[in-house]
Tab-separated table of C-alpha atoms in Angstrom:
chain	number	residue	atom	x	y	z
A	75	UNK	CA	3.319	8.083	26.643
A	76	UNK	CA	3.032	4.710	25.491
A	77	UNK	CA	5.707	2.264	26.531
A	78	UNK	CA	6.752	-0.902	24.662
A	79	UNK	CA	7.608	-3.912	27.123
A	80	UNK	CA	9.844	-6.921	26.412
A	81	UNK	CA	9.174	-9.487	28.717
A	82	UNK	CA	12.097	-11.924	28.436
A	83	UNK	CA	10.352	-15.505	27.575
A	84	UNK	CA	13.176	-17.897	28.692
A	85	UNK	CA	13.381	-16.517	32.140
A	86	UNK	CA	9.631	-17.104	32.079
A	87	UNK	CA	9.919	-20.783	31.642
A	88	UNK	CA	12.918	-21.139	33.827
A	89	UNK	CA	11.453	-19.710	36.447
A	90	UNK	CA	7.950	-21.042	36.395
A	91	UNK	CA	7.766	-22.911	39.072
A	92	UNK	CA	7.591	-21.320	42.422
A	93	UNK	CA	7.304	-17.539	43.516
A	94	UNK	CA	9.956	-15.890	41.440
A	95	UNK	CA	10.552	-11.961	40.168
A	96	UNK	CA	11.058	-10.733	36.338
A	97	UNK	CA	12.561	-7.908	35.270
A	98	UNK	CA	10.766	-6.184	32.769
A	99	UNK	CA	12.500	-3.776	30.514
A	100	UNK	CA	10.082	-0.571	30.147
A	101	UNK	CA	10.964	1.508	27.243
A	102	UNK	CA	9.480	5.226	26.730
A	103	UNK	CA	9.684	7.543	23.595
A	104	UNK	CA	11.528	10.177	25.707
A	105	UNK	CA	14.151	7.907	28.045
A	106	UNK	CA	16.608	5.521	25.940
A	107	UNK	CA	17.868	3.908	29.341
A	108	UNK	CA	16.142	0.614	29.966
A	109	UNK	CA	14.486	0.775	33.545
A	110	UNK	CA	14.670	-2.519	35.069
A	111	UNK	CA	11.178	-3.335	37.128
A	112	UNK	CA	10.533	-6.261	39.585
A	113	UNK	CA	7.984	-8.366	38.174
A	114	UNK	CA	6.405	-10.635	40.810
A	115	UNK	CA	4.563	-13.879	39.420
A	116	UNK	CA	2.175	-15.289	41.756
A	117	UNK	CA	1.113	-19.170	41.172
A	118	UNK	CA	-2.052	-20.201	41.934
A	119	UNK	CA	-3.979	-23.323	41.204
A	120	UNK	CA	-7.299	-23.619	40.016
A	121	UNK	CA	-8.950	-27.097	38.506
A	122	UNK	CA	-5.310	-28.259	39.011
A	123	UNK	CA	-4.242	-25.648	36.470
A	124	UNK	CA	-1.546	-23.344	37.634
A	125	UNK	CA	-2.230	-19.754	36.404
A	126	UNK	CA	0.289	-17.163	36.910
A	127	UNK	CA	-0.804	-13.358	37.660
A	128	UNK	CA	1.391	-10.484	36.465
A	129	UNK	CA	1.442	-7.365	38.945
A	130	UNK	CA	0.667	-4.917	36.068
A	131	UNK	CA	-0.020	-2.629	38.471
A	132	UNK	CA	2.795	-2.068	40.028
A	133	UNK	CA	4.305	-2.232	36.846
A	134	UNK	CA	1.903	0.886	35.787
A	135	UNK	CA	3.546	2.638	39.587
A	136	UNK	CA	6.769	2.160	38.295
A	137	UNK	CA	5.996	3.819	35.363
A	138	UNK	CA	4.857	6.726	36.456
A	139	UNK	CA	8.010	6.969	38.895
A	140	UNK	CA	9.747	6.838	35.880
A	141	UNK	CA	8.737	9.226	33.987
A	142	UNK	CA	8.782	11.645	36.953
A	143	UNK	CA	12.088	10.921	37.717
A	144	UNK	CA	13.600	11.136	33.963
């Protein structure tokens, strides 16, 4: 099952700075509801860069969920 995920881009840069959650709107071929999924960004800084890391993984979790559930 391949799923197609639209990450909305203005919350993105609204929400850059700090700890903040996305909700990512995971389609599959089967389920036309959108399932909404907590995305947690986590800052860090490096060389004075701040690089955010996406949880894909419990993005991946709340996949599977999803597709057991639907």
């Amino acid at each position: 099952m391949m799923f197609i995920i639209s990450v909305i881009i203005s919350l993105y840069r609204r929400f850059q700075n700090g700890v903040r959650s996305l909700f990512v709107i995971v389609y599959s071929n089967t389920n036309i509801r959108p399932v909404f999924i907590p995305y947690i960004i986590l800052k860090t800084a490096i060389n004075g860069k701040s690089i955010n890391i996406l949880m894909i993984n419990m993005l991946s979790f709340f996949g599977l969920i999803n597709l057991l559930i639907y």
